[in-house]
Short mmCIF file of N, CA, C and O and ligand atoms in Angstrom, two decimals:
data_model
loop_
_atom_site.label_atom_id
_atom_site.label_comp_id
_atom_site.label_asym_id
_atom_site.label_seq_id
_atom_site.Cartn_x
_atom_site.Cartn_y
_atom_site.Cartn_z
N MET A 935 0.55 -1.20 0.20
CA MET A 935 0.54 -0.20 -0.52
C MET A 935 0.86 1.53 -0.29
O MET A 935 1.13 2.21 -0.70
N ALA A 936 1.95 1.84 0.80
CA ALA A 936 2.98 1.89 1.18
C ALA A 936 3.08 3.03 -0.45
O ALA A 936 3.58 3.88 -1.03
N ASP A 937 3.82 1.71 -0.88
CA ASP A 937 4.27 1.68 -2.55
C ASP A 937 3.92 2.40 -3.94
O ASP A 937 3.81 2.04 -4.83
N ASP A 938 2.25 1.52 -3.62
CA ASP A 938 1.20 1.94 -4.09
C ASP A 938 1.42 3.75 -4.86
O ASP A 938 0.99 4.02 -5.49
N THR A 939 1.18 4.01 -3.11
CA THR A 939 1.50 5.39 -3.40
C THR A 939 2.77 5.72 -3.64
O THR A 939 2.25 7.41 -4.46
N PHE A 940 3.41 5.34 -3.26
CA PHE A 940 4.53 6.31 -3.44
C PHE A 940 4.68 6.29 -5.12
O PHE A 940 5.31 6.64 -6.46
N TYR A 941 4.91 4.52 -5.67
CA TYR A 941 5.14 5.18 -7.01
C TYR A 941 3.76 6.03 -8.08
O TYR A 941 3.70 6.53 -9.04
N MET A 942 2.16 5.49 -7.14
CA MET A 942 1.15 6.53 -7.70
C MET A 942 1.50 8.10 -7.68
O MET A 942 1.77 9.36 -8.86
N LYS A 943 2.55 8.41 -7.19
CA LYS A 943 3.29 9.47 -7.08
C LYS A 943 4.30 10.09 -8.23
O LYS A 943 3.92 11.10 -8.70
N GLN A 944 4.71 9.26 -9.15
CA GLN A 944 5.45 8.92 -9.19
C GLN A 944 4.23 9.76 -10.92
O GLN A 944 4.81 10.37 -11.70
N ALA A 945 3.93 8.86 -10.90
CA ALA A 945 2.53 8.93 -12.47
C ALA A 945 1.83 10.25 -12.43
O ALA A 945 1.94 10.59 -13.32
N LEU A 946 1.55 10.42 -10.93
CA LEU A 946 1.31 12.03 -10.52
C LEU A 946 2.48 12.82 -11.25
O LEU A 946 1.34 13.89 -12.36
N ALA A 947 3.24 12.66 -11.10
CA ALA A 947 4.57 13.77 -11.90
C ALA A 947 4.34 14.14 -13.37
O ALA A 947 4.23 14.73 -13.60
N GLU A 948 4.49 12.19 -13.92
CA GLU A 948 3.94 12.60 -15.01
C GLU A 948 2.44 12.94 -15.69
O GLU A 948 2.52 13.96 -16.99
N ALA A 949 1.71 13.00 -15.58
CA ALA A 949 0.33 13.61 -15.73
C ALA A 949 0.44 15.59 -15.43
O ALA A 949 -0.31 16.04 -16.45
N GLU A 950 1.13 15.65 -14.64
CA GLU A 950 1.41 17.50 -13.88
C GLU A 950 1.89 18.05 -16.06
O GLU A 950 1.73 18.91 -16.42
N LYS A 951 2.91 16.70 -15.62
CA LYS A 951 3.99 16.79 -17.30
C LYS A 951 2.86 17.26 -18.62
O LYS A 951 3.45 18.51 -19.07
N ALA A 952 2.29 16.30 -18.38
CA ALA A 952 0.75 16.38 -19.68
C ALA A 952 -0.22 17.63 -19.09
O ALA A 952 -0.03 17.95 -20.36
N SER A 953 0.17 18.12 -18.43
CA SER A 953 -1.70 18.89 -17.74
C SER A 953 -0.33 20.43 -18.88
O SER A 953 -0.74 21.18 -19.35
N ALA A 954 1.04 20.48 -18.18
CA ALA A 954 1.90 21.60 -18.74
C ALA A 954 1.70 21.90 -19.90
O ALA A 954 2.08 22.76 -21.19
N ARG A 955 1.97 20.76 -20.72
CA ARG A 955 1.71 21.32 -22.12
C ARG A 955 0.77 20.91 -23.12
O ARG A 955 0.31 20.31 -24.48
N GLY A 956 -0.57 21.08 -22.84
CA GLY A 956 -1.89 21.25 -22.57
C GLY A 956 -2.54 20.09 -23.64
O GLY A 956 -3.42 20.06 -23.92
N GLU A 957 -1.93 18.53 -22.60
CA GLU A 957 -2.54 16.70 -22.53
C GLU A 957 -3.29 17.00 -21.62
O GLU A 957 -3.05 17.28 -20.44
N VAL A 958 -4.37 16.48 -21.75
CA VAL A 958 -5.53 16.06 -20.98
C VAL A 958 -4.59 15.37 -20.07
O VAL A 958 -3.61 14.83 -20.05
N PRO A 959 -4.32 15.32 -18.36
CA PRO A 959 -3.38 15.20 -17.69
C PRO A 959 -3.60 13.56 -16.79
O PRO A 959 -4.34 13.35 -16.43
N VAL A 960 -3.47 12.61 -17.60
CA VAL A 960 -3.41 11.32 -17.76
C VAL A 960 -1.33 10.84 -17.45
O VAL A 960 -0.80 10.94 -18.63
N GLY A 961 -0.98 10.83 -16.78
CA GLY A 961 0.67 9.76 -16.36
C GLY A 961 0.04 7.69 -15.85
O GLY A 961 0.19 7.84 -15.45
N ALA A 962 1.29 8.06 -16.28
CA ALA A 962 1.82 6.14 -16.09
C ALA A 962 3.17 6.12 -15.83
O ALA A 962 3.88 6.57 -16.26
N VAL A 963 3.22 5.09 -14.79
CA VAL A 963 4.52 4.78 -14.83
C VAL A 963 4.82 2.96 -14.66
O VAL A 963 3.35 2.43 -14.30
N VAL A 964 5.61 2.57 -14.74
CA VAL A 964 5.50 0.86 -14.49
C VAL A 964 7.17 0.71 -14.02
O VAL A 964 7.83 0.77 -13.98
N VAL A 965 6.00 -0.80 -13.45
CA VAL A 965 7.51 -0.49 -12.11
C VAL A 965 7.68 -2.39 -12.20
O VAL A 965 6.91 -3.25 -12.16
N CYS A 966 9.09 -2.38 -12.51
CA CYS A 966 8.95 -3.99 -12.28
C CYS A 966 10.83 -4.89 -11.13
O CYS A 966 11.00 -3.69 -10.78
N GLN A 967 10.03 -5.10 -10.73
CA GLN A 967 11.47 -5.57 -9.50
C GLN A 967 11.70 -4.51 -8.24
O GLN A 967 12.70 -3.83 -8.61
N GLY A 968 10.19 -3.70 -8.03
CA GLY A 968 10.82 -2.52 -7.22
C GLY A 968 11.51 -1.04 -8.25
O GLY A 968 12.26 -0.58 -7.25
N ARG A 969 11.94 -1.19 -9.42
CA ARG A 969 12.54 -0.17 -10.30
C ARG A 969 11.30 0.15 -10.85
O ARG A 969 10.58 -0.14 -11.88
N ILE A 970 11.32 1.41 -11.44
CA ILE A 970 10.67 1.96 -12.71
C ILE A 970 11.29 2.16 -13.57
O ILE A 970 12.46 2.39 -13.79
N ILE A 971 10.53 1.30 -14.78
CA ILE A 971 11.70 1.04 -16.05
C ILE A 971 10.99 1.98 -16.93
O ILE A 971 11.77 2.04 -17.56
N ALA A 972 10.35 2.47 -16.47
CA ALA A 972 9.11 3.34 -18.03
C ALA A 972 8.27 4.32 -17.02
O ALA A 972 7.69 4.49 -15.92
N ARG A 973 8.71 5.65 -17.58
CA ARG A 973 7.75 6.92 -17.26
C ARG A 973 6.55 7.32 -18.17
O ARG A 973 7.90 7.40 -19.74
N ALA A 974 5.70 8.35 -17.96
CA ALA A 974 5.32 8.43 -20.26
C ALA A 974 3.87 8.79 -19.91
O ALA A 974 3.05 9.36 -18.06
N HIS A 975 3.09 10.12 -20.31
CA HIS A 975 1.67 11.24 -20.32
C HIS A 975 1.26 11.11 -21.49
O HIS A 975 1.63 10.61 -22.52
N ASN A 976 0.10 11.13 -21.12
CA ASN A 976 -0.69 11.49 -23.20
C ASN A 976 -0.03 12.01 -23.07
O ASN A 976 0.56 13.41 -22.92
N LEU A 977 -0.21 11.48 -25.23
CA LEU A 977 0.48 12.51 -25.75
C LEU A 977 -0.50 12.31 -27.18
O LEU A 977 0.30 13.13 -28.13
N THR A 978 -1.56 12.69 -26.75
CA THR A 978 -2.18 12.77 -28.25
C THR A 978 -2.19 13.72 -28.74
O THR A 978 -1.98 13.76 -30.37
N GLU A 979 -2.16 15.41 -28.76
CA GLU A 979 -2.63 16.01 -28.72
C GLU A 979 -0.50 16.15 -29.64
O GLU A 979 -0.99 17.27 -30.62
N THR A 980 0.13 16.34 -28.71
CA THR A 980 2.02 16.48 -29.51
C THR A 980 2.34 15.50 -30.62
O THR A 980 2.55 15.98 -31.14
N LEU A 981 1.70 14.30 -30.76
CA LEU A 981 1.65 13.32 -32.09
C LEU A 981 1.43 12.78 -33.07
O LEU A 981 0.97 12.91 -34.01
N ASN A 982 0.04 14.17 -32.27
CA ASN A 982 -2.18 13.61 -33.32
C ASN A 982 -1.90 12.51 -32.91
O ASN A 982 -2.40 11.81 -34.72
N ASP A 983 -2.12 11.73 -32.41
CA ASP A 983 -2.54 10.55 -33.35
C ASP A 983 -3.29 9.63 -31.80
O ASP A 983 -2.91 9.78 -29.14
N VAL A 984 -4.57 9.66 -31.34
CA VAL A 984 -5.48 9.17 -30.76
C VAL A 984 -5.07 7.88 -29.84
O VAL A 984 -5.77 7.77 -28.89
N THR A 985 -4.18 6.87 -29.84
CA THR A 985 -3.50 5.44 -29.17
C THR A 985 -2.88 6.30 -28.40
O THR A 985 -2.58 5.60 -27.80
N ALA A 986 -2.07 7.59 -28.31
CA ALA A 986 -1.06 8.18 -27.92
C ALA A 986 -1.31 8.24 -26.16
O ALA A 986 -0.64 8.89 -25.37
N HIS A 987 -2.03 6.93 -25.61
CA HIS A 987 -2.62 7.23 -24.49
C HIS A 987 -1.46 6.67 -22.91
O HIS A 987 -0.58 6.14 -24.18
N ALA A 988 -0.89 7.93 -21.90
CA ALA A 988 0.03 7.33 -20.94
C ALA A 988 0.45 5.78 -20.76
O ALA A 988 1.61 5.24 -20.92
N GLU A 989 -0.78 5.04 -20.75
CA GLU A 989 -0.56 3.48 -20.88
C GLU A 989 -0.10 2.56 -21.68
O GLU A 989 1.12 2.32 -21.45
N MET A 990 -0.38 3.87 -22.89
CA MET A 990 0.26 2.51 -24.85
C MET A 990 1.98 3.43 -24.44
O MET A 990 2.44 2.39 -25.01
N GLN A 991 2.12 4.71 -24.15
CA GLN A 991 3.19 4.74 -24.29
C GLN A 991 4.20 3.96 -23.21
O GLN A 991 5.49 3.26 -23.42
N ALA A 992 3.54 3.95 -22.02
CA ALA A 992 4.16 2.50 -20.97
C ALA A 992 4.36 1.96 -21.16
O ALA A 992 5.47 1.14 -20.45
N ILE A 993 3.42 0.80 -21.84
CA ILE A 993 4.32 -0.14 -22.10
C ILE A 993 4.47 -0.42 -23.11
O ILE A 993 5.94 -1.13 -23.01
N THR A 994 5.02 0.43 -24.42
CA THR A 994 5.84 0.06 -24.89
C THR A 994 7.44 0.03 -24.72
O THR A 994 8.59 -0.18 -25.20
N ALA A 995 6.80 2.39 -23.37
CA ALA A 995 8.59 1.80 -23.07
C ALA A 995 8.70 0.93 -22.13
O ALA A 995 10.29 0.57 -22.84
N ALA A 996 7.76 -0.34 -21.54
CA ALA A 996 8.10 -1.22 -20.15
C ALA A 996 9.34 -1.99 -21.39
O ALA A 996 10.35 -2.28 -21.09
N GLU A 997 8.45 -2.55 -22.16
CA GLU A 997 8.95 -3.87 -23.11
C GLU A 997 10.15 -3.10 -23.36
O GLU A 997 11.11 -4.18 -24.12
N ASN A 998 10.50 -2.04 -24.47
CA ASN A 998 11.88 -2.00 -24.70
C ASN A 998 12.96 -2.57 -23.69
O ASN A 998 13.94 -2.26 -24.36
N ALA A 999 12.60 -1.38 -23.02
CA ALA A 999 13.06 -1.12 -21.90
C ALA A 999 14.26 -2.78 -21.29
O ALA A 999 14.96 -2.72 -20.70
N LEU A 1000 13.18 -3.41 -20.80
CA LEU A 1000 13.56 -5.10 -20.98
C LEU A 1000 13.82 -6.06 -22.10
O LEU A 1000 14.04 -7.26 -21.73
N GLY A 1001 12.92 -5.63 -23.20
CA GLY A 1001 13.66 -6.08 -23.98
C GLY A 1001 12.76 -7.40 -24.40
O GLY A 1001 12.69 -8.94 -24.69
N ALA A 1002 10.83 -7.17 -23.84
CA ALA A 1002 11.07 -8.16 -23.83
C ALA A 1002 9.42 -8.55 -24.11
O ALA A 1002 8.85 -6.77 -23.65
N LYS A 1003 8.28 -8.77 -24.29
CA LYS A 1003 6.89 -8.16 -24.77
C LYS A 1003 5.90 -8.43 -23.82
O LYS A 1003 5.11 -7.93 -23.86
N TYR A 1004 5.88 -9.35 -23.20
CA TYR A 1004 5.02 -9.35 -21.84
C TYR A 1004 6.29 -8.71 -20.87
O TYR A 1004 7.63 -9.26 -20.39
N LEU A 1005 5.18 -8.44 -20.02
CA LEU A 1005 5.59 -7.80 -18.94
C LEU A 1005 4.56 -8.34 -17.48
O LEU A 1005 4.12 -7.96 -16.25
N ASN A 1006 4.82 -9.70 -17.08
CA ASN A 1006 4.16 -10.05 -15.55
C ASN A 1006 3.92 -10.10 -14.74
O ASN A 1006 4.43 -9.93 -14.03
N ASP A 1007 5.72 -9.54 -14.99
CA ASP A 1007 6.40 -9.76 -13.68
C ASP A 1007 6.34 -8.02 -13.06
O ASP A 1007 6.85 -6.86 -12.51
N CYS A 1008 5.96 -6.83 -13.68
CA CYS A 1008 5.40 -5.52 -13.82
C CYS A 1008 4.32 -4.90 -12.72
O CYS A 1008 2.88 -5.92 -13.24
N ALA A 1009 3.88 -3.73 -13.11
CA ALA A 1009 2.85 -2.85 -12.15
C ALA A 1009 2.99 -1.97 -13.25
O ALA A 1009 4.47 -1.39 -13.18
N LEU A 1010 1.66 -1.74 -13.41
CA LEU A 1010 1.58 -0.65 -13.91
C LEU A 1010 0.41 0.50 -13.21
O LEU A 1010 -0.54 -0.16 -12.92
N TYR A 1011 1.11 1.90 -12.87
CA TYR A 1011 0.07 2.86 -12.62
C TYR A 1011 0.14 3.08 -13.50
O TYR A 1011 0.83 4.46 -13.97
N VAL A 1012 -1.05 4.32 -13.52
CA VAL A 1012 -1.49 4.94 -14.16
C VAL A 1012 -2.55 5.86 -13.33
O VAL A 1012 -3.62 4.95 -12.47
N THR A 1013 -2.67 7.46 -13.13
CA THR A 1013 -3.69 8.26 -12.69
C THR A 1013 -5.00 8.62 -13.18
O THR A 1013 -5.92 8.12 -12.02
N VAL A 1014 -5.45 7.44 -14.17
CA VAL A 1014 -7.20 7.13 -14.59
C VAL A 1014 -7.04 5.62 -14.90
O VAL A 1014 -6.60 5.08 -15.76
N GLU A 1015 -8.59 5.77 -14.50
CA GLU A 1015 -8.56 4.08 -14.88
C GLU A 1015 -8.15 4.44 -16.50
O GLU A 1015 -9.39 5.38 -17.52
N PRO A 1016 -7.78 3.30 -17.36
CA PRO A 1016 -6.94 2.95 -18.84
C PRO A 1016 -9.57 2.62 -19.22
O PRO A 1016 -9.41 2.43 -18.96
N CYS A 1017 -8.76 3.18 -20.50
CA CYS A 1017 -9.52 2.92 -21.57
C CYS A 1017 -10.53 1.81 -22.14
O CYS A 1017 -8.95 0.48 -21.50
N VAL A 1018 -11.07 1.36 -23.21
CA VAL A 1018 -10.68 0.12 -23.45
C VAL A 1018 -9.95 -0.47 -24.69
O VAL A 1018 -9.34 -1.76 -24.17
N MET A 1019 -9.22 0.15 -25.05
CA MET A 1019 -7.96 0.49 -26.28
C MET A 1019 -6.86 0.04 -24.96
O MET A 1019 -5.85 -1.19 -25.33
N CYS A 1020 -6.03 0.93 -24.41
CA CYS A 1020 -5.41 0.62 -22.89
C CYS A 1020 -5.83 -0.76 -21.67
O CYS A 1020 -4.71 -1.34 -21.94
N ALA A 1021 -6.85 -1.27 -21.66
CA ALA A 1021 -6.99 -2.05 -21.12
C ALA A 1021 -6.75 -3.40 -21.79
O ALA A 1021 -6.40 -4.50 -21.47
N GLY A 1022 -7.11 -3.05 -24.19
CA GLY A 1022 -6.62 -5.06 -24.00
C GLY A 1022 -4.74 -4.09 -24.28
O GLY A 1022 -4.76 -6.18 -24.34
N ALA A 1023 -4.38 -3.08 -24.28
CA ALA A 1023 -2.19 -3.14 -24.45
C ALA A 1023 -2.44 -3.73 -22.97
O ALA A 1023 -1.24 -5.04 -23.74
N ILE A 1024 -2.87 -3.18 -22.47
CA ILE A 1024 -2.69 -4.32 -20.91
C ILE A 1024 -2.90 -5.37 -20.49
O ILE A 1024 -1.94 -6.99 -20.36
N ALA A 1025 -3.93 -6.48 -21.44
CA ALA A 1025 -3.53 -7.17 -21.83
C ALA A 1025 -2.79 -8.15 -22.27
O ALA A 1025 -2.99 -9.32 -22.00
N TRP A 1026 -3.02 -7.81 -23.28
CA TRP A 1026 -2.03 -8.23 -24.71
C TRP A 1026 -0.60 -8.46 -24.11
O TRP A 1026 0.30 -9.28 -24.26
N ALA A 1027 -0.20 -7.88 -22.94
CA ALA A 1027 1.18 -7.58 -22.31
C ALA A 1027 1.46 -8.71 -20.72
O ALA A 1027 2.20 -8.72 -20.83
N GLN A 1028 -0.04 -9.10 -21.02
CA GLN A 1028 0.35 -9.58 -19.58
C GLN A 1028 0.80 -9.07 -18.41
O GLN A 1028 1.49 -9.37 -17.71
N LEU A 1029 0.17 -7.54 -18.41
CA LEU A 1029 1.38 -6.88 -16.53
C LEU A 1029 -0.17 -7.56 -15.84
O LEU A 1029 -1.23 -8.34 -15.88
N GLY A 1030 0.64 -7.91 -14.34
CA GLY A 1030 1.00 -8.47 -13.67
C GLY A 1030 0.14 -7.75 -12.64
O GLY A 1030 -0.89 -8.31 -12.24
N LYS A 1031 0.49 -6.61 -12.49
CA LYS A 1031 -0.38 -5.60 -11.56
C LYS A 1031 -1.04 -4.05 -12.21
O LYS A 1031 -0.20 -3.54 -13.30
N LEU A 1032 -2.06 -4.26 -12.69
CA LEU A 1032 -2.65 -2.36 -12.44
C LEU A 1032 -3.22 -1.48 -11.80
O LEU A 1032 -4.32 -2.46 -10.62
N VAL A 1033 -2.15 -0.07 -11.23
CA VAL A 1033 -2.90 0.42 -9.96
C VAL A 1033 -3.58 1.36 -10.37
O VAL A 1033 -2.73 2.23 -11.15
N PHE A 1034 -4.83 1.97 -10.54
CA PHE A 1034 -5.34 3.19 -11.04
C PHE A 1034 -5.05 4.73 -10.07
O PHE A 1034 -5.78 4.01 -8.94
N GLY A 1035 -5.60 5.22 -10.09
CA GLY A 1035 -6.50 6.12 -9.40
C GLY A 1035 -8.00 6.30 -9.82
O GLY A 1035 -8.44 5.92 -8.28
N THR A 1036 -7.98 7.20 -10.13
CA THR A 1036 -9.73 7.84 -10.38
C THR A 1036 -10.25 6.80 -11.49
O THR A 1036 -9.68 6.61 -12.32
N GLU A 1037 -11.62 6.40 -11.16
CA GLU A 1037 -12.03 5.36 -12.54
C GLU A 1037 -13.12 7.41 -12.71
O GLU A 1037 -12.98 7.79 -12.71
N ASP A 1038 -12.71 6.40 -14.36
CA ASP A 1038 -13.47 6.71 -16.28
C ASP A 1038 -14.64 6.69 -15.69
O ASP A 1038 -14.89 5.35 -16.42
N GLU A 1039 -15.64 7.61 -15.71
CA GLU A 1039 -16.91 6.72 -15.31
C GLU A 1039 -17.12 6.75 -16.53
O GLU A 1039 -18.77 6.06 -17.67
N LYS A 1040 -16.81 7.88 -17.21
CA LYS A 1040 -16.85 7.73 -19.25
C LYS A 1040 -16.80 7.23 -20.45
O LYS A 1040 -16.96 6.51 -20.96
N ARG A 1041 -15.19 6.91 -20.22
CA ARG A 1041 -14.68 6.13 -20.89
C ARG A 1041 -13.94 4.81 -20.55
O ARG A 1041 -12.60 4.42 -21.11
N GLY A 1042 -14.42 4.89 -18.50
CA GLY A 1042 -13.52 3.89 -18.44
C GLY A 1042 -14.02 2.23 -18.71
O GLY A 1042 -14.85 1.74 -19.29
N TYR A 1043 -12.56 1.10 -19.03
CA TYR A 1043 -12.86 0.07 -19.38
C TYR A 1043 -14.21 -0.60 -18.94
O TYR A 1043 -15.08 -1.41 -19.25
N MET A 1044 -14.26 -0.58 -16.92
CA MET A 1044 -14.98 -1.15 -16.92
C MET A 1044 -16.40 -1.26 -15.93
O MET A 1044 -16.87 -2.20 -16.36
N ARG A 1045 -17.01 -0.45 -17.19
CA ARG A 1045 -18.81 -0.36 -17.72
C ARG A 1045 -18.79 -0.56 -19.04
O ARG A 1045 -19.63 -1.66 -19.44
N TYR A 1046 -17.59 -0.98 -20.27
CA TYR A 1046 -18.24 -1.49 -21.58
C TYR A 1046 -16.85 -2.78 -21.75
O TYR A 1046 -17.88 -3.33 -22.07
N ALA A 1047 -16.06 -3.14 -21.13
CA ALA A 1047 -15.41 -4.40 -21.62
C ALA A 1047 -15.30 -4.42 -19.86
O ALA A 1047 -13.94 -5.01 -19.84
N PRO A 1048 -15.15 -5.03 -19.00
CA PRO A 1048 -15.04 -5.34 -17.46
C PRO A 1048 -14.37 -6.86 -17.32
O PRO A 1048 -13.44 -6.62 -16.21
N ALA A 1049 -14.32 -7.54 -19.22
CA ALA A 1049 -13.46 -8.98 -19.03
C ALA A 1049 -12.33 -8.57 -19.62
O ALA A 1049 -11.61 -9.45 -20.28
N ALA A 1050 -12.34 -7.67 -19.63
CA ALA A 1050 -11.22 -7.08 -20.80
C ALA A 1050 -9.20 -7.77 -19.98
O ALA A 1050 -9.17 -7.88 -21.15
N LEU A 1051 -9.86 -7.79 -19.22
CA LEU A 1051 -8.26 -8.08 -19.05
C LEU A 1051 -7.66 -9.41 -18.04
O LEU A 1051 -8.94 -9.91 -18.52
N HIS A 1052 -6.12 -9.69 -18.04
CA HIS A 1052 -6.23 -10.69 -18.10
C HIS A 1052 -6.93 -11.12 -17.13
O HIS A 1052 -5.83 -10.58 -15.62
N PRO A 1053 -7.40 -11.78 -17.15
CA PRO A 1053 -7.81 -12.60 -15.53
C PRO A 1053 -6.75 -12.56 -14.51
O PRO A 1053 -7.39 -12.81 -13.06
N LYS A 1054 -6.05 -13.15 -14.56
CA LYS A 1054 -4.66 -13.42 -13.62
C LYS A 1054 -4.32 -11.47 -12.89
O LYS A 1054 -3.00 -11.33 -11.88
N THR A 1055 -4.20 -10.82 -13.73
CA THR A 1055 -3.59 -9.60 -13.66
C THR A 1055 -4.74 -9.07 -12.02
O THR A 1055 -5.83 -8.43 -12.09
N GLU A 1056 -4.01 -8.62 -11.24
CA GLU A 1056 -4.43 -7.47 -9.70
C GLU A 1056 -4.78 -6.33 -10.34
O GLU A 1056 -3.91 -6.19 -10.59
N VAL A 1057 -5.93 -6.47 -9.48
CA VAL A 1057 -6.20 -4.98 -9.80
C VAL A 1057 -6.50 -4.29 -8.53
O VAL A 1057 -7.11 -4.83 -7.63
N VAL A 1058 -5.71 -3.11 -8.22
CA VAL A 1058 -6.03 -2.13 -7.11
C VAL A 1058 -6.42 -0.99 -7.63
O VAL A 1058 -6.53 -0.18 -8.87
N GLN A 1059 -7.62 -0.59 -8.05
CA GLN A 1059 -8.32 1.70 -7.58
C GLN A 1059 -7.84 1.54 -6.56
O GLN A 1059 -8.38 1.83 -5.29
N GLY A 1060 -8.38 2.96 -6.46
CA GLY A 1060 -8.50 4.58 -5.19
C GLY A 1060 -7.02 4.31 -5.15
O GLY A 1060 -7.49 5.43 -4.15
N ILE A 1061 -5.75 4.72 -5.97
CA ILE A 1061 -4.91 4.62 -5.14
C ILE A 1061 -4.59 6.20 -5.79
O ILE A 1061 -5.12 6.65 -6.04
N LEU A 1062 -4.39 7.37 -4.44
CA LEU A 1062 -4.21 8.63 -4.96
C LEU A 1062 -4.97 9.00 -5.72
O LEU A 1062 -5.60 10.25 -6.06
N LYS A 1063 -6.53 8.29 -5.56
CA LYS A 1063 -7.97 9.26 -5.93
C LYS A 1063 -8.64 10.39 -5.59
O LYS A 1063 -8.64 11.04 -7.38
N ASP A 1064 -8.17 10.90 -4.75
CA ASP A 1064 -8.45 12.78 -5.38
C ASP A 1064 -7.59 13.16 -6.37
O ASP A 1064 -7.52 14.68 -6.76
N GLU A 1065 -6.60 13.05 -5.59
CA GLU A 1065 -5.44 13.74 -6.41
C GLU A 1065 -5.25 13.79 -7.90
O GLU A 1065 -5.00 15.04 -9.22
N CYS A 1066 -5.50 12.13 -8.52
CA CYS A 1066 -5.89 12.09 -9.96
C CYS A 1066 -6.80 12.96 -10.51
O CYS A 1066 -6.95 13.11 -11.07
N ALA A 1067 -7.58 12.68 -9.85
CA ALA A 1067 -9.34 13.21 -9.76
C ALA A 1067 -9.37 14.63 -9.98
O ALA A 1067 -9.76 15.35 -11.36
N GLY A 1068 -8.52 15.31 -9.63
CA GLY A 1068 -8.33 17.12 -8.85
C GLY A 1068 -8.18 17.24 -10.00
O GLY A 1068 -8.17 18.12 -11.09
N LEU A 1069 -6.19 16.56 -11.17
CA LEU A 1069 -6.01 17.03 -11.81
C LEU A 1069 -6.81 17.09 -12.93
O LEU A 1069 -6.61 18.38 -14.17
N MET A 1070 -7.75 15.89 -13.07
CA MET A 1070 -8.55 16.47 -14.22
C MET A 1070 -9.62 16.85 -14.32
O MET A 1070 -9.96 17.55 -15.17
N LYS A 1071 -10.51 17.93 -13.50
CA LYS A 1071 -11.51 18.30 -13.11
C LYS A 1071 -10.53 19.67 -13.49
O LYS A 1071 -11.20 20.39 -13.90
N GLU A 1072 -9.47 20.31 -12.79
CA GLU A 1072 -8.92 21.35 -13.19
C GLU A 1072 -8.30 22.17 -14.56
O GLU A 1072 -8.58 22.90 -15.28
N PHE A 1073 -8.10 20.63 -15.63
CA PHE A 1073 -7.76 20.73 -16.25
C PHE A 1073 -9.27 21.11 -17.05
O PHE A 1073 -8.66 21.92 -18.16
N PHE A 1074 -9.81 20.92 -16.68
CA PHE A 1074 -10.98 20.72 -17.75
C PHE A 1074 -11.84 21.98 -17.75
O PHE A 1074 -12.82 22.72 -18.24
N ARG A 1075 -11.42 22.49 -16.77
CA ARG A 1075 -12.38 23.73 -15.63
C ARG A 1075 -11.56 24.32 -16.28
O ARG A 1075 -12.17 25.71 -17.29
N ARG A 1076 -9.65 24.58 -16.92
CA ARG A 1076 -8.82 26.01 -17.34
C ARG A 1076 -9.83 26.42 -18.13
O ARG A 1076 -9.69 26.71 -19.78
N ARG A 1077 -10.23 24.44 -19.68
CA ARG A 1077 -10.06 24.44 -20.56
C ARG A 1077 -11.60 25.28 -21.06
O ARG A 1077 -11.37 25.36 -22.02
N ARG A 1078 -12.80 24.95 -20.20
CA ARG A 1078 -14.26 25.75 -20.49
C ARG A 1078 -13.96 26.82 -21.10
O ARG A 1078 -12.88 27.59 -19.99
ZN1 ZN B 608 -6.57 4.94 -22.94
#
């Protein structure tokens, strides 16, 4: 639990970077055996790519770091509940654990594809939920 909070803070720092460059503030890190092997944030505006979600960036970076396509021994920390696309990617990569901060009632996978993840993937939600949700609320308030 203490570790989950620590790593979620790192994901939040990534989300703040996204916010600073005008991206929807979602950040992610991948942790493997106590070490952060990938840090990423949403880059859909910067890259003009709707698939450039924080989770997709983090998974690709982690796989490159390990030189492997499966991430069974890794945990993905992301500030907001993954969408269906990212949940699919998390399943393909066979992530051992998924930790997310706040749920996303509109686009989150739990509503549309609750069985999208691999059954062995451990899911923890609600870590630093208020901070994660707060960043999103503040971002969309400023954009209006
Ligand atoms: Zn996504």
